Amino acid sequence: MKYGHFDDDNREYVITNPATPFPWINYLGNEDFFSLISNTAGGYSFYKDAKFRRLNRYRYNNVPMDDGGRYFYIKDGDSVWNPGWKPSKTELDKYECRHGMNYTKIKGEKNGISAEVLFFVPLNTWAEIQKVTLTNTSNEAKKFKFFSYNEWALWNAASDMENFQRNFNTGEVEVEDSVIYHKTEYRERRNHFAYYSVNTEIDGFDTDRETFVGLYNSHEKPQVVLAGQPENSMAHGWSPIASHYIEVELNPGEAKDLIFVLGYVENQEDDKWESKGVINKTKAKEVIAKFNTTAKVEVAFEELRAYWDDILNVFTLESGDDRLDRQVNIWNQYQCMITFNFSRSASYFESGIGRGMGFRDSNQDLLGFVHQAPDRARQRVIDIASTQFPDGGCYHQYQPLTKRGNDEVGGGFNDDPMWLILGVTSYIKESGDYTILDEMVPFDNDESLSQTMFNHLTISFNHVINNLGPNKLPLIGRADWNDCLNLNCFSKDPNESFQTTENNSEGSKAESLMIAGLFVYYGRDYIELCKVLNKNEEATRAQKEVDAMVNAIKENGWDGEWFLRAYDFYGNKIGSKENEEGKIFIESNGWCTMASIGAEEGMCEKALDSVKERLDTKYGIVLNNPAYTKYHIEMGEISTYPPGYKENAGIFCHNNPWIMIGETELGRGDIAYDYYTKIAPAFIEDIQELHKTEPYVYSQMIAGKDAFKPGEAKNSWLTGTAAWNYAAITQHILGIRPALQGLLIDPCIPTKWDGFKVKRKFRGYTLNIEVQNPNHVSKGVREITIDGTKIEGNLIPVLTEGKEYDVIVTLG
Ligand code: BGC
Ligand code: NOJ
């Protein structure tokens, strides 16, 4: 069964059945103010930080699923319905939800009334606009009752869900004209409040949840809506809400817009009050006035559309396959922006209170985002680097609001530093802006410890070589990229976190082959950077270290048919034919083949053949095999997941591209592309019922072959899968790869392809690239011409800003 389809012209996914296999969500807002919105209008908004500045209450994993959102109720005679079907779930005559680029349109129709709501956050605005269009589609006059509804969260989403002895006393609101203000805790340390307005006179309101919903009712049947009569309740403690009541009359064919604004305001300390106890509403009123007519809202919406036109114009593919084009041109790029904005903080699988911005995650997210808005990437990578420790180790996470490292999690994940080299070099390769290397960047957010960004990179590089184990391979610390391979944890207590427990780490010998491969790969980028900067001594020193690592990998990291994964605390092999379970892993085989380690000796080919034989499945490549079937205390969380799930032999989509890229290094374009299409959302659209999560974005994990339901996905949206698949397809399969000295063209495509076209905006100029494949090869550029003139090699040098060039690439 299919629940919707792509509309590429509008860059939308159109959902036609509201009862999707899981809520299918979208994100509104792209800087500062954000909302999550499901296809039935569930979700919430927040300012910058989903934990500390949560505007609306949302109950995760609730019964029913996805309860809480911005709801509009229509009471038409005895019938009560919502444009998005939920929460009343009254059957609609028509339903449609269109998720677009940072906006969502939800339309319901019943008994001759159509209600369409456009939800979006205008650019540079701290508010969500909800434009409701009510139309009488019948032949008779219609008179009905209209209620809005949203429940306020008491700002800190964590304490909001636990500290009820306090929370039930603190709630405060004000109502003035048609605006409901939520001002809990504003009387003391908060300088912010929220508001919910509508651009018409109202016929009543409610601000107290118990009054509106009824203590023993649910959102499905709020008592005020059933009664068709607001109570004009004022919340004092308990649970404040905001509901407007409007009586609507429409002649046949008549339509009317109601514009609701759900916003957030901050005031200066000395400007908080209008009079004693009355909040200063000036800023809120300004925003409300900015969006109080349909025309104004339409202009703001067009600006948002234009913003996305610009972003998505940087890389445009014409491949002849709609699925690939929509993947590359629209949805994958969109998901990359979302992961850049949120890292792993707020989705329908990430509660917004557990994790802020990840160090490794955010650096990797940059890879898929940097071409969209290099200036934002620049600021981000500086923020990230500012949380690094002076010895090169890194806070594993930081809070977006404070930009400070998170002490609860701390550091000790030894892959983290290398990802900073990825973040910074990706930025320079895209932008050509080397000044970032001279920026003074703090350590541990302490300005007095600032050093240049270049030094941060050197210190990152050195962190790996300062932490080598007995096999001359990198010590893993708490974990490398695989957070669940906890080789220094040895946890027996279910109340401990695998990520932060380090019972036995002192003197640990556990080493990671993944960090080893990562070090070689990004170490080479670091060397290249040093050379471009004429730091030749440093380049020579670094080269020696990289060569030594390559040797250590070949000597101590090769298992005969693939690369080992790690050495454990006791020096035993992990990911070896000698093991009974977990004989082979994806990560080390990805990174070592990406770095072509031992390619001359045939190691890469062998390793990737082994991956194909042992890890490849119909739905993607599993992380390890055989899956662990019991808890191995010396390995940690990986062995806690039932076989086939998550890091224990799930198809962890984040690392599939590492194998794709490894395959392109070998020149095996058919295999690389086959792996790509197995997990790319647009290619598996027809298994939506099994797949379950949104068919337009990647999920972190698809259940592996050992799972109960192979092919079922979980944890959609916020995953490094987005950036890595974007990199795999655009930079390695299509082979259009930003480099320090220009744009490298090195495709590795399926042999049956005749070619493809890409329009690429790069460093201020435009390249119309046409790749031709007359001999049906996968890899190997025979000739490149720019505006008819042949160039040497396959690097397009830096060209003139503002110009457009025709580039013909012939393979074979
Ligand atoms: C998950 C990992 C995640 C880690 C840290 C684990 O339970 O399986 O994917 O990175 O927690 O939050
Ligand atoms: C999700 C985490 O966000 C990421 O940091 C980690 O690398 C992967 N899970 C793999 O465990």
PDB file of C-alpha atoms and ligand atoms in Angstrom, residues 344 350 354-355 360-361 396-397 409 413 480-484 486 497-499 637-638 640-641 645-648 652 700 715, ligand 1:
ATOM      1  CA  ARG A 344      20.934  14.603  16.421  1.00  0.00           C
ATOM      2  CA  GLU A 350      15.406  12.091  19.353  1.00  0.00           C
ATOM      3  CA  GLY A 354      19.023  13.998  25.313  1.00  0.00           C
ATOM      4  CA  ARG A 355      21.586  15.202  22.864  1.00  0.00           C
ATOM      5  CA  ARG A 360      31.672  14.087  15.103  1.00  0.00           C
ATOM      6  CA  ASP A 361      28.090  14.309  13.892  1.00  0.00           C
ATOM      7  CA  HIS A 396      31.483  14.810  22.415  1.00  0.00           C
ATOM      8  CA  GLN A 397      28.472  17.139  22.371  1.00  0.00           C
ATOM      9  CA  VAL A 409      28.931  13.254  28.368  1.00  0.00           C
ATOM     10  CA  PHE A 413      35.786   9.398  21.880  1.00  0.00           C
ATOM     11  CA  ASP A 480      35.074   5.499  17.884  1.00  0.00           C
ATOM     12  CA  TRP A 481      32.312   6.315  15.397  1.00  0.00           C
ATOM     13  CA  ASN A 482      30.523   3.195  16.536  1.00  0.00           C
ATOM     14  CA  ASP A 483      29.286   4.494  19.868  1.00  0.00           C
ATOM     15  CA  CYS A 484      28.240   1.012  20.830  1.00  0.00           C
ATOM     16  CA  ASN A 486      32.504   0.115  24.099  1.00  0.00           C
ATOM     17  CA  SER A 497      25.403   4.503  30.394  1.00  0.00           C
ATOM     18  CA  PHE A 498      27.609   2.615  27.999  1.00  0.00           C
ATOM     19  CA  GLN A 499      28.761   5.882  26.544  1.00  0.00           C
ATOM     20  CA  GLU A 637      26.323  -1.870  23.899  1.00  0.00           C
ATOM     21  CA  ILE A 638      26.819  -3.378  20.465  1.00  0.00           C
ATOM     22  CA  THR A 640      22.992  -5.545  23.807  1.00  0.00           C
ATOM     23  CA  TYR A 641      20.881  -5.020  20.725  1.00  0.00           C
ATOM     24  CA  TYR A 645      19.010  -4.043  15.052  1.00  0.00           C
ATOM     25  CA  LYS A 646      21.011  -0.863  15.325  1.00  0.00           C
ATOM     26  CA  GLU A 647      24.741  -1.337  15.703  1.00  0.00           C
ATOM     27  CA  ASN A 648      24.345  -5.112  16.050  1.00  0.00           C
ATOM     28  CA  PHE A 652      23.251   1.274   9.604  1.00  0.00           C
ATOM     29  CA  GLN A 700      19.528   5.871  10.535  1.00  0.00           C
ATOM     30  CA  ASN A 715      15.221   6.772  13.383  1.00  0.00           C
TER      31      ASN A 715
HETATM   32  C1  BGC B   1      22.831   4.279  19.873  1.00  0.00           C
HETATM   33  C2  BGC B   1      23.859   4.983  19.032  1.00  0.00           C
HETATM   34  C3  BGC B   1      24.072   6.361  19.563  1.00  0.00           C
HETATM   35  C4  BGC B   1      24.448   6.290  21.034  1.00  0.00           C
HETATM   36  C5  BGC B   1      24.704   7.626  21.665  1.00  0.00           C
HETATM   37  C6  BGC B   1      23.234   4.302  21.317  1.00  0.00           C
HETATM   38  O1  BGC B   1      22.225   3.713  22.092  1.00  0.00           O
HETATM   39  O2  BGC B   1      22.657   2.945  19.438  1.00  0.00           O
HETATM   40  O3  BGC B   1      23.429   5.014  17.686  1.00  0.00           O
HETATM   41  O4  BGC B   1      25.078   7.009  18.851  1.00  0.00           O
HETATM   42  O5  BGC B   1      23.439   5.612  21.760  1.00  0.00           O
HETATM   43  O6  BGC B   1      23.564   8.337  21.897  1.00  0.00           O
END
